[in-house]
Coordinates of C-alpha atoms in Angstrom, one line a residue:
Chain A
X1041 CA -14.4 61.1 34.4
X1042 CA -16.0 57.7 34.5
X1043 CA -18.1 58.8 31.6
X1044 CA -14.7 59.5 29.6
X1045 CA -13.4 56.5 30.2
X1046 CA -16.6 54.7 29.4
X1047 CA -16.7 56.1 25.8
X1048 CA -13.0 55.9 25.0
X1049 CA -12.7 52.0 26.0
X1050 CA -16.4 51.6 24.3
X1051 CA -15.4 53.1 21.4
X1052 CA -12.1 51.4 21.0
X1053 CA -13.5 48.4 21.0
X1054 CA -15.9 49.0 18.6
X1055 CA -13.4 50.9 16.2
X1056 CA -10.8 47.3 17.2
X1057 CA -13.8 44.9 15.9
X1058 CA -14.5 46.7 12.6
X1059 CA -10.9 47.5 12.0
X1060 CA -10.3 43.5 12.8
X1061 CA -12.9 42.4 10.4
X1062 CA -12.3 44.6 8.1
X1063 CA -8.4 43.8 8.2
X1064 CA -9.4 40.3 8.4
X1065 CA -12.8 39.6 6.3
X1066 CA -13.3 42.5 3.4
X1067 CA -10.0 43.1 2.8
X1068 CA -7.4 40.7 3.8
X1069 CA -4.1 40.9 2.6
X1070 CA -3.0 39.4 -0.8
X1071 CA -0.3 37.4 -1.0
X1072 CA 2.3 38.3 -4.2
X1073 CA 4.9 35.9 -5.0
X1074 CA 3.5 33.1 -3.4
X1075 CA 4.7 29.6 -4.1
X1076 CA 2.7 27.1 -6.2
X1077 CA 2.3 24.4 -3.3
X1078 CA -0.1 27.4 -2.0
X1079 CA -2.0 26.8 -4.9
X1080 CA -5.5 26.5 -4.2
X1081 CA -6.6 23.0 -4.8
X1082 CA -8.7 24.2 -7.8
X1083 CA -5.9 25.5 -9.6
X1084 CA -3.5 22.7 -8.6
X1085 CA -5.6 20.5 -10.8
X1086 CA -6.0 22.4 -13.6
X1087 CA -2.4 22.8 -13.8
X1088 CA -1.9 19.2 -13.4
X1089 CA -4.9 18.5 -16.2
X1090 CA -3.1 20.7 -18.5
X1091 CA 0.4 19.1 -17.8
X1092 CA -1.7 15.4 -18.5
X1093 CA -2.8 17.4 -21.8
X1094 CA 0.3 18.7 -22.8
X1095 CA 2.0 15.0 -22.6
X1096 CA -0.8 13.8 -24.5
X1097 CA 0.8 16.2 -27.4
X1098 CA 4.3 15.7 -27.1
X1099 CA 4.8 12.2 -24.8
X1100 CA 7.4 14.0 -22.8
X1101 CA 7.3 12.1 -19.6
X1102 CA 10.2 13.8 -18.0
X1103 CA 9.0 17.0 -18.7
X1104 CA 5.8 16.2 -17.3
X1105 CA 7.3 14.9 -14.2
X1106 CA 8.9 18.0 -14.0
X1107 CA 6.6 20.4 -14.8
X1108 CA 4.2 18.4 -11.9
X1109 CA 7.2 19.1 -9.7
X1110 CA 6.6 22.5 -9.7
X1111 CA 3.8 21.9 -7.0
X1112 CA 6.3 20.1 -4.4
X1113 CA 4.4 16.9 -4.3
X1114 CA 5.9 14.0 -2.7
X1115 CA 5.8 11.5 -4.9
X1116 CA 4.4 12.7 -8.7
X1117 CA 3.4 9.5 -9.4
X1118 CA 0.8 9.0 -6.5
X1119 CA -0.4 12.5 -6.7
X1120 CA -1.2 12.1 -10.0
X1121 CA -3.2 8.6 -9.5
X1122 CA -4.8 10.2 -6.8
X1123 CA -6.1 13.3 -8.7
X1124 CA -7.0 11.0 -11.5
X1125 CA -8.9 8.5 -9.4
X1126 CA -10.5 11.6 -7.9
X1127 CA -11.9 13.0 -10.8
X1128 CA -13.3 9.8 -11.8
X1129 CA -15.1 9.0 -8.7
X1130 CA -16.5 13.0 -9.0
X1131 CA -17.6 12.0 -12.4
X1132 CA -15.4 15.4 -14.2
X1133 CA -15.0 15.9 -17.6
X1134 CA -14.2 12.6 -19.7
X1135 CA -12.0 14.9 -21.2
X1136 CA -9.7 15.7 -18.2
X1137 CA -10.2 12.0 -16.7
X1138 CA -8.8 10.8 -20.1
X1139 CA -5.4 12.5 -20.0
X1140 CA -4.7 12.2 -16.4
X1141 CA -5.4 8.1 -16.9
X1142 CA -3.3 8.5 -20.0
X1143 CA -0.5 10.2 -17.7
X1144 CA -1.3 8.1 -15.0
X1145 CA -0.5 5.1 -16.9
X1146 CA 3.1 6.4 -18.5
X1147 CA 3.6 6.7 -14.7
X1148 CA 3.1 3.1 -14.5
X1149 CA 0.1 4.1 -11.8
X1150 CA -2.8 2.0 -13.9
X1151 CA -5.3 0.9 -11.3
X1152 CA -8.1 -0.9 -11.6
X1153 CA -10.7 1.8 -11.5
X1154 CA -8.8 3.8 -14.3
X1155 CA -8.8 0.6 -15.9
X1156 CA -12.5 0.2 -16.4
X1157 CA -12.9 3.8 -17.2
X1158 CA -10.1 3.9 -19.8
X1159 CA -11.9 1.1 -21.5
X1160 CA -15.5 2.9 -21.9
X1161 CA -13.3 6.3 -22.7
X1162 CA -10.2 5.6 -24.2
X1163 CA -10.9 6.4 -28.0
X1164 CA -10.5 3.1 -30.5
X1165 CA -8.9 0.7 -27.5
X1166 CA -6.1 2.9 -25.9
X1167 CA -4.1 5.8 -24.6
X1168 CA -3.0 7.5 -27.8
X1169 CA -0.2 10.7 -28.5
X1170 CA 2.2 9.4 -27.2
X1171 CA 0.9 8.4 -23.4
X1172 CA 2.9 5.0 -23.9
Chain B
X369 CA 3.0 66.3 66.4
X370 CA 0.9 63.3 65.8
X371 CA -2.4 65.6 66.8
X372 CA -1.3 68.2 64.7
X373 CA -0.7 65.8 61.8
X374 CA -4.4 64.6 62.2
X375 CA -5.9 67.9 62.4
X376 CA -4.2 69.6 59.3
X377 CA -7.2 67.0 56.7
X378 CA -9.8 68.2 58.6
X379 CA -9.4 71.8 57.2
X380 CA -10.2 71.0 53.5
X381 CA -12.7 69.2 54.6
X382 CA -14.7 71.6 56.0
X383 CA -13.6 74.2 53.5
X384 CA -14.6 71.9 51.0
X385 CA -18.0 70.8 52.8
X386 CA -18.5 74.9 52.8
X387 CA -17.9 75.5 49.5
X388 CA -20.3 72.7 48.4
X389 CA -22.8 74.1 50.5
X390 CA -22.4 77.1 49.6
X391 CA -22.7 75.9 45.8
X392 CA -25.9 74.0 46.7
X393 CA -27.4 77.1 47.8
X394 CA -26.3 79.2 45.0
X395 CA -28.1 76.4 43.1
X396 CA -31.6 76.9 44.4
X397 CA -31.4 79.7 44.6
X398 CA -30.9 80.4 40.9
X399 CA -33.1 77.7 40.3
X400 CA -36.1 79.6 42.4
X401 CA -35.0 82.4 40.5
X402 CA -36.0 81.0 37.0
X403 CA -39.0 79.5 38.1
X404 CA -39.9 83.1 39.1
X405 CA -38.6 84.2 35.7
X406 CA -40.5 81.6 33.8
X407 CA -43.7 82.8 36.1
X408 CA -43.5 86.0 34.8
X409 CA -42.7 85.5 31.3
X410 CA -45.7 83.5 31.1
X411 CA -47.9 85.7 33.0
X412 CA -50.0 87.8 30.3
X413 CA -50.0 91.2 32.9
X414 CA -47.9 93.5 33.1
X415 CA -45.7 92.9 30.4
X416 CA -43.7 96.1 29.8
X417 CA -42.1 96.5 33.3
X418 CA -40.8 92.7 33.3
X419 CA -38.7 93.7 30.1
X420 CA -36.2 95.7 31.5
X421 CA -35.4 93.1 34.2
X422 CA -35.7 90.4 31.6
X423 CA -32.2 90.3 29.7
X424 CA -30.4 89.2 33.2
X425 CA -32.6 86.9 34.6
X426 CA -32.8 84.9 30.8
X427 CA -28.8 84.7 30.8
X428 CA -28.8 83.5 34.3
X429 CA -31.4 81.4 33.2
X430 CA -29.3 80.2 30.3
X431 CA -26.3 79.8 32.8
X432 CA -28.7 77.5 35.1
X433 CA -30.2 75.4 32.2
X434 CA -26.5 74.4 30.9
X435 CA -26.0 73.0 34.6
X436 CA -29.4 71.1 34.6
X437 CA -29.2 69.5 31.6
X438 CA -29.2 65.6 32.2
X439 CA -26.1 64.1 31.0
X440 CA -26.0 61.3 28.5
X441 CA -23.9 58.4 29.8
X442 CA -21.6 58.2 26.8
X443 CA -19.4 61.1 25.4
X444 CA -20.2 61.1 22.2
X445 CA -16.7 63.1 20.6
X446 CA -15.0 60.6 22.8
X447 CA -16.5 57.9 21.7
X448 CA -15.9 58.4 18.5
X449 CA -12.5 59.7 18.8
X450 CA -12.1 55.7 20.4
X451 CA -13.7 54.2 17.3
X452 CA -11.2 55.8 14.8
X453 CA -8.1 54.7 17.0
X454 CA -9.7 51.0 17.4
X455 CA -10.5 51.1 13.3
X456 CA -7.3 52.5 12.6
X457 CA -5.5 49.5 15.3
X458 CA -7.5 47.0 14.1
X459 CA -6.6 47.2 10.9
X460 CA -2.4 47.8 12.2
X461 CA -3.3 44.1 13.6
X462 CA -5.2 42.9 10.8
X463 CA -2.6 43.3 8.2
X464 CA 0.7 43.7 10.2
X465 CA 0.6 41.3 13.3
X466 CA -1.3 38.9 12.9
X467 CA -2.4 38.9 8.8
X468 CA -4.6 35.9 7.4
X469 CA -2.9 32.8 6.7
X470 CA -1.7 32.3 3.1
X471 CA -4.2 29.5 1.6
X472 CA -6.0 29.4 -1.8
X473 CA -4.0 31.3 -3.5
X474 CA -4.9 31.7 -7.2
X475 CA -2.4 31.4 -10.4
X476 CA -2.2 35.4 -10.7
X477 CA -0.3 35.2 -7.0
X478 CA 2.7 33.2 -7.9
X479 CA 5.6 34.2 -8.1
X480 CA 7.3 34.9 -11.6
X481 CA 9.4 31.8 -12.3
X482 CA 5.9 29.8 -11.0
X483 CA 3.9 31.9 -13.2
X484 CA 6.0 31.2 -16.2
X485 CA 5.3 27.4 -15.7
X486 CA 1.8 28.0 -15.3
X487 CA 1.5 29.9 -18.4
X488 CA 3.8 27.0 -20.1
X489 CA 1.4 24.4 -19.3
X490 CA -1.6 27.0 -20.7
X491 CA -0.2 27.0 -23.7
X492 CA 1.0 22.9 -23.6
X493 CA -3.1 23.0 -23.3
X494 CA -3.9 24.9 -25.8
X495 CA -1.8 22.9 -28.4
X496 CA -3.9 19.8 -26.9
X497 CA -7.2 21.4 -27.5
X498 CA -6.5 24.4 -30.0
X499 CA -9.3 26.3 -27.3
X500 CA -7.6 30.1 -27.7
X501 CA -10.7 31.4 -26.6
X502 CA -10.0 29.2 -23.2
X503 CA -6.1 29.5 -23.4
X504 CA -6.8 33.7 -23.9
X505 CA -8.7 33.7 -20.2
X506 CA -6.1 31.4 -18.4
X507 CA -3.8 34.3 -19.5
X508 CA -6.4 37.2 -18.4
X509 CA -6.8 35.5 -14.9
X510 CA -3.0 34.9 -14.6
X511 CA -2.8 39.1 -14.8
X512 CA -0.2 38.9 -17.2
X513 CA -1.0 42.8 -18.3
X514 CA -2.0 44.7 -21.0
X515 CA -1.2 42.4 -23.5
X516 CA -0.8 39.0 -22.3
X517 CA 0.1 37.5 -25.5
X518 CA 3.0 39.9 -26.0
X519 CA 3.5 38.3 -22.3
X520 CA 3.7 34.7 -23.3
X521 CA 6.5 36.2 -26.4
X522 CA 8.3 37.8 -23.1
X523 CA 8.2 34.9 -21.1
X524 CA 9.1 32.5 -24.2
X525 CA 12.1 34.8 -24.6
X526 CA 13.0 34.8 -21.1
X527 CA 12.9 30.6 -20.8
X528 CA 14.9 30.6 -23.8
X529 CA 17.4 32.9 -22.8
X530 CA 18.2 30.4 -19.9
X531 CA 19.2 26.9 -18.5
X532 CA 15.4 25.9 -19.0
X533 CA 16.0 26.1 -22.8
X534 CA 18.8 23.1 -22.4
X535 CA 16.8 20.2 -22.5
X536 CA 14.5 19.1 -24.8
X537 CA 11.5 19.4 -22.8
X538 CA 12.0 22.8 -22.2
X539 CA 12.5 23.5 -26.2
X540 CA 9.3 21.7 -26.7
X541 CA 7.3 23.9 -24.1
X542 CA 9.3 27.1 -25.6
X543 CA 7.9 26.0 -28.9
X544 CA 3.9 25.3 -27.6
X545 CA 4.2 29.1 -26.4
X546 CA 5.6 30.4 -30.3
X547 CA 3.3 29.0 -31.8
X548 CA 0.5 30.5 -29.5
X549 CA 1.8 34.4 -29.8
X550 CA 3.5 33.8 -33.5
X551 CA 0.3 33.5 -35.6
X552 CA -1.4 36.7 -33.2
X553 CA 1.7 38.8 -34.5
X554 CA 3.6 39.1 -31.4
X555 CA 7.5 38.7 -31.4
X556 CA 10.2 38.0 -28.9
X557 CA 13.5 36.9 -28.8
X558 CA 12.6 32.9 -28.1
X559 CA 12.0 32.8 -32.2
X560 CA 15.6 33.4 -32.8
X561 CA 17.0 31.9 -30.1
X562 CA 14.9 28.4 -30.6
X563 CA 15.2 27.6 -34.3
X564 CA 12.4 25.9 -35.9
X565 CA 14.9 23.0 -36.7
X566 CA 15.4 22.2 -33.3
X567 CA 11.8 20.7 -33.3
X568 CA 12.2 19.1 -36.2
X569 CA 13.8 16.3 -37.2
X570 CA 17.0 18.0 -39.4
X571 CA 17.7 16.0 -42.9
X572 CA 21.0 14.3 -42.8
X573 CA 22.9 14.0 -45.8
X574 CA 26.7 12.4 -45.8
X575 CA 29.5 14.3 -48.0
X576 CA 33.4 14.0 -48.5
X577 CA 35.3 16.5 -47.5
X578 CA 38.7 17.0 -48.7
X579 CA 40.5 18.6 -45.7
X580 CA 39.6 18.2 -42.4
X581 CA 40.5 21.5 -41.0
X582 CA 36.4 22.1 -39.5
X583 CA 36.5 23.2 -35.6
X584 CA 39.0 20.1 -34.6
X585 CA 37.8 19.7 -31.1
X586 CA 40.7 19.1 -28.2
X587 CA 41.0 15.4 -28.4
X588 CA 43.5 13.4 -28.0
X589 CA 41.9 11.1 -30.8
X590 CA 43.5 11.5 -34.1
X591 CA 41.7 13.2 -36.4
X592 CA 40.2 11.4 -39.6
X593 CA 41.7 12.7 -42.6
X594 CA 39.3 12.6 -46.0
X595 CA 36.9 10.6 -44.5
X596 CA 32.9 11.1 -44.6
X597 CA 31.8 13.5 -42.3
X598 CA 28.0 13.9 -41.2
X599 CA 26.5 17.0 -42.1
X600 CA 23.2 18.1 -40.1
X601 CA 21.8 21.1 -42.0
X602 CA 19.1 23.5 -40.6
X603 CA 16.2 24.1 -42.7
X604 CA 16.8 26.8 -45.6
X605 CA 20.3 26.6 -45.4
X606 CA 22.3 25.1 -48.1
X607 CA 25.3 22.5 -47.6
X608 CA 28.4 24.0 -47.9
X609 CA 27.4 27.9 -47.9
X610 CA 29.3 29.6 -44.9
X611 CA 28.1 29.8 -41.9
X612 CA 29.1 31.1 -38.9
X613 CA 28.6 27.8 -37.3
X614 CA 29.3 25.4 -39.7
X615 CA 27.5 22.1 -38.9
X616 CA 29.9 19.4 -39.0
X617 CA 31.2 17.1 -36.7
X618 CA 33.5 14.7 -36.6
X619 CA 32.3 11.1 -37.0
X620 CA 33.9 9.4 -33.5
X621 CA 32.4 6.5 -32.5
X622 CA 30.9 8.1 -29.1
X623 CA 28.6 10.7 -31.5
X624 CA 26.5 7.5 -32.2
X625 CA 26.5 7.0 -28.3
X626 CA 23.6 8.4 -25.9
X627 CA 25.0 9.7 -22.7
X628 CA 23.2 9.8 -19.2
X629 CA 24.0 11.5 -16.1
X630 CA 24.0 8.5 -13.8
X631 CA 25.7 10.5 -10.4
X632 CA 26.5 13.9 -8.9
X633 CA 28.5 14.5 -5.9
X634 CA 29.9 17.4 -4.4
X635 CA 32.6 18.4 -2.4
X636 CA 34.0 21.3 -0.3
X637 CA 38.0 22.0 -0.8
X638 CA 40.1 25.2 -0.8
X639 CA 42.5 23.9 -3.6
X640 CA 39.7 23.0 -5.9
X641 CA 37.2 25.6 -5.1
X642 CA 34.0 25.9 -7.5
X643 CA 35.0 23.0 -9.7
X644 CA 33.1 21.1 -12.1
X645 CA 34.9 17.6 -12.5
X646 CA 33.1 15.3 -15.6
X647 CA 33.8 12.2 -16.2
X648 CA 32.4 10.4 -19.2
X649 CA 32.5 6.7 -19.5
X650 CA 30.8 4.1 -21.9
X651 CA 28.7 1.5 -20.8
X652 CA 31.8 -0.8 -20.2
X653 CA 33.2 1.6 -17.6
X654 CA 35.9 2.9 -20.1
X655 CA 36.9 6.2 -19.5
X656 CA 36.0 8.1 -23.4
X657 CA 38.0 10.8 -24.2
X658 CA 37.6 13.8 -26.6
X659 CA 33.8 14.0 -25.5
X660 CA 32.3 17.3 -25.4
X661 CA 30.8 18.5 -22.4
X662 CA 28.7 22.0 -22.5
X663 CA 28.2 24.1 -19.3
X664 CA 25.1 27.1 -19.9
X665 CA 24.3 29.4 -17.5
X666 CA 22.7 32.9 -17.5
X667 CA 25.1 34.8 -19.9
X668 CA 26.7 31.8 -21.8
X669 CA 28.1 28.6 -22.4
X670 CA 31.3 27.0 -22.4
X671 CA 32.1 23.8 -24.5
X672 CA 34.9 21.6 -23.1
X673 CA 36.5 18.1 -24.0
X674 CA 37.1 15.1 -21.9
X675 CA 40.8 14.0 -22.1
X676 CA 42.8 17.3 -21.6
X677 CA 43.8 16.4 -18.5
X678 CA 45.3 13.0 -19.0
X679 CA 46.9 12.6 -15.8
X680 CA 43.6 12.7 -14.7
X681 CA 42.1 10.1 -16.8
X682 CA 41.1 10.2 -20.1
X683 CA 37.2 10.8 -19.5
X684 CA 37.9 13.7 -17.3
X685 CA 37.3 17.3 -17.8
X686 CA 36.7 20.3 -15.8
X687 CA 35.2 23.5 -15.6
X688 CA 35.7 26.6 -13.2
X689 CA 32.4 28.3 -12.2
X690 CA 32.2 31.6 -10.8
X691 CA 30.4 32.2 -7.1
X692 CA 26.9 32.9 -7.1
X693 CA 26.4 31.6 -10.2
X694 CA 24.1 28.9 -11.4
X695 CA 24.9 25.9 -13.9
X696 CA 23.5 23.4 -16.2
X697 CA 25.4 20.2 -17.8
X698 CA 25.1 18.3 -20.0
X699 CA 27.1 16.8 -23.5
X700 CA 25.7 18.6 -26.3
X701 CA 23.4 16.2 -28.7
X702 CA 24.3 13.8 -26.8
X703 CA 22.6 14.3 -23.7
X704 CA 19.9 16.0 -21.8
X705 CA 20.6 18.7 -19.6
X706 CA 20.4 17.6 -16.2
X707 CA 17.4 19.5 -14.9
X708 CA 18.9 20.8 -12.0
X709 CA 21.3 23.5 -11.2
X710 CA 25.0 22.9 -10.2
X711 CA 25.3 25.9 -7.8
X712 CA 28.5 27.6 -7.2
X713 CA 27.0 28.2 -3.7
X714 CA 29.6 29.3 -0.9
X715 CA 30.7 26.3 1.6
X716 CA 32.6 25.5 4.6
X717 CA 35.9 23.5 4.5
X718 CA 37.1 20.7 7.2
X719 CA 39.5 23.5 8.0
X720 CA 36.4 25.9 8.6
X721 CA 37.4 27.6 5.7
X722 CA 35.1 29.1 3.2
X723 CA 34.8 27.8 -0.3
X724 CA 32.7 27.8 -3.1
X725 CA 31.0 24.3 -3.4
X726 CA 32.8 21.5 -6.3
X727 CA 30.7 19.3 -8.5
X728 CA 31.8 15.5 -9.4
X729 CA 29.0 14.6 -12.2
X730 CA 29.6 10.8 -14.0
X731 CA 28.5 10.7 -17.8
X732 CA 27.8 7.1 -18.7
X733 CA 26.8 5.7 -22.3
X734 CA 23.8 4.3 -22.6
X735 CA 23.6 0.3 -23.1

């Protein structure tokens, strides 16, 4: 009887780990409908680069405000400094780093590190597309 | 009694003790048995007389072997019943009670209003850097389907089907994603529904019309007979042709004015249950009348004039919403929308009675 019991609760808890890891580790459940402050921090700042791009185009502010909205942020204005400031101290693409200082700035969020990098990129002295 | 009692287990006990001695013996001895069976078997003489005697002594021999085969420790069949059950519960567990925490999630997971943003700002992107090739795999990782163009002409016609095509900002971003499916020959209702000439600055010209019988909006200011009347004309359509909606308006002084939303409060009363009170003001303070104030929502809009109600004041107006339903605001070229909704959400009186929840929003002219 002993023996039974040995291979049922050995087995169990064998099939329980694999089931768990499985459940937990290969194949974990996906999320649908999820909301965009669940945003992996990857994709939060490409959404906030192209948001910095799009403004670049059409110098809606309030749109852009809005738009950053989406992602439940505090307070747009820091969160955009901050992912600004972040990319330049990661050295990212001039590219990016250019329109987030550019939407930075219309935010009235110019600090002295964007500063000195807006100089060396900004092209022929200045934010440009409507950023002002 | 009590003797009796403690005699009666003792008679199992030896039946039992008997019966397992009696087992033990039947044990050797079937166990002597086959060693004498095995004996012969292997013995070379004599093989023809063994024969006949050999077909019981092998089955018993059979019998005995199933008894003296060592046992494994584990059942095996049971073992593995217990792995399916623990797979199969682990996985119950796994996904039902206790499932991974949502983190990380990637674009293609949001949800559809979410997604629709994230697709606006792909294609505010692409009319930054012109990159299709780069603004073709944002749409491919978003899992838009088949055709994720045709996608962006769905979702263009969806935002401009609602409140999000009120304000200017959503116009333009309704506009970044025509002009990404247009030109790959994709179609959706957001081309009819946002004119090109919203974009674009519309030519004014100035004529004199004779009678001023054009839409006379409900305003208690008199209406200007023979003057000059501004005339906004769409691209490819020709001042004075027929239209169903002619493009003239009346020259009042507050069409030159920009209006804000400067304050919305709401309010929870039986008698005045889902109500949208406006008031427009100028910059003085003054209340304006005959100032048109549009309400959108899903399956319309309503245009409405300040002054109506003159007992009121002359810068009031009002609008009854329906339950459930969601509203935007805002005074038609003269404003933008205010981005938020005005919900005709249910809500409890003092009384404790239910209502549906009043709006009080203040239009001011801008200095």
């Amino acid at each position: 009887m002993s023996r039974f019991v040995l291979s049922l609760f050995g087995g169990l808890a064998l099939g329980l780990a694999a089931g768990l890891y499985l459940g937990w580790v290969q194949f974990p459940v996906e999320y649908v409908n999820s909301p965009a402050p669940n945003l992996a921090q990857q994709y939060k700042d490409d959404y906030t680069i192209m948001i910095a791009k799009g403004f670049l185009v059409d110098g809606d502010l309030p749109g852009a405000v809005s738009r950053i909205n989406m992602l439940r942020v505090d307070n747009v204005p820091e969160y955009v400094q901050n992912t600004t400031e972040r990319y330049i101290t990661n050295s990212r693409a001039l590219d990016d780093i250019y329109a987030l200082i550019a939407l930075s700035e219309a935010m009235g969020r110019l600090t002295p590190l964007m500063q000195e990098y807006r100089e060396i990129i900004a092209p022929e002295g200045g934010s440009e597309g409507g950023a002002g | 009694m009590t003797d009796l009692a403690e005699q009666k287990p003792a008679v199992p006990d030896r039946r039992a003790r008997r019966s397992r001695a009696e087992r033990r013996a039947r044990t050797q001895e079937r166990r002597q048995r086959h060693a004498q069976m095995t004996a012969q078997s292997t013995t070379p003489e004599s093989p023809a007389p063994a024969r006949v005697e050999e077909r019981p002594a092998r089955r018993e021999a059979r019998i005995a072997s199933r008894y003296d085969r060592p046992r494994t420790v584990i059942s095996y069949p049971v073992a593995v019943f217990g792995i399916i059950v623990g797979i199969v519960g682990g996985l119950f567990l796994a996904w039902n009670v206790a499932p991974t925490e949502e983190f990380d999630t990637v674009p293609r997971q949001l949800g559809g209003n979410e997604r629709a943003q994230y697709v606006v700002a792909v294609m505010l992107a692409y009319q930054y850097d012109g990159d299709f090739n780069r603004a073709l795999n944002e749409l491919v990782a978003l899992n838009l389907g088949a055709d994720p163009i045709q996608a962006v002409a769905d979702i263009a016609c969806d935002l401009a089907s609602t409140g999000y095509a009120a304000t200017t900002s959503g116009q333009n971003a309704i506009r970044s994603l025509i002009d990404f499916y247009q030109p790959q020959g994709r179609t959706g209702c957001a081309t009819d529904l946002i004119p090109a000439a919203i974009a674009q600055a519309s030519p004014v010209i100035e004529v004199t019309v004779s009678t001023p019988t054009l839409r006379p909006p409900a305003s208690k200011t008199p209406t200007p007979v023979g003057t000059p009347v501004t005339i906004s004309t769409l691209p490819g359509v020709v001042p004075g042709e027929e239209t169903d909606e002619p493009f003239l308006r009346q020259p009042t002084p507050a069409f030159t004015r920009q209006f804000s939303i400067v304050q919305i409060d709401t309010y929870c009363r039986l008698e005045s249950s889902g109500l949208i009170e406006v008031r427009v003001r100028d910059s003085g303070g003054e209340e304006l009348p005959a100032q048109p104030v549009r309400v959108r929502w899903d399956q319309g809009e309503s245009i409405f004039y300040t002054g109506l109600h003159p007992d009121r004041g002359l810068g009031y107006a009002d609008f009854q919403m329906e339950a459930g339903v969601r509203y935007t605001i805002d005074m038609p070229s003269l404003s933008d929308a205010f981005t938020q909704t005005l919900d005709a959400a249910p809500c409890a009186t003092n009384t404790g009675d239910t209502a549906v929840t009043s709006y009080i929003v203040w239009f001011r002219a801008n200095a």
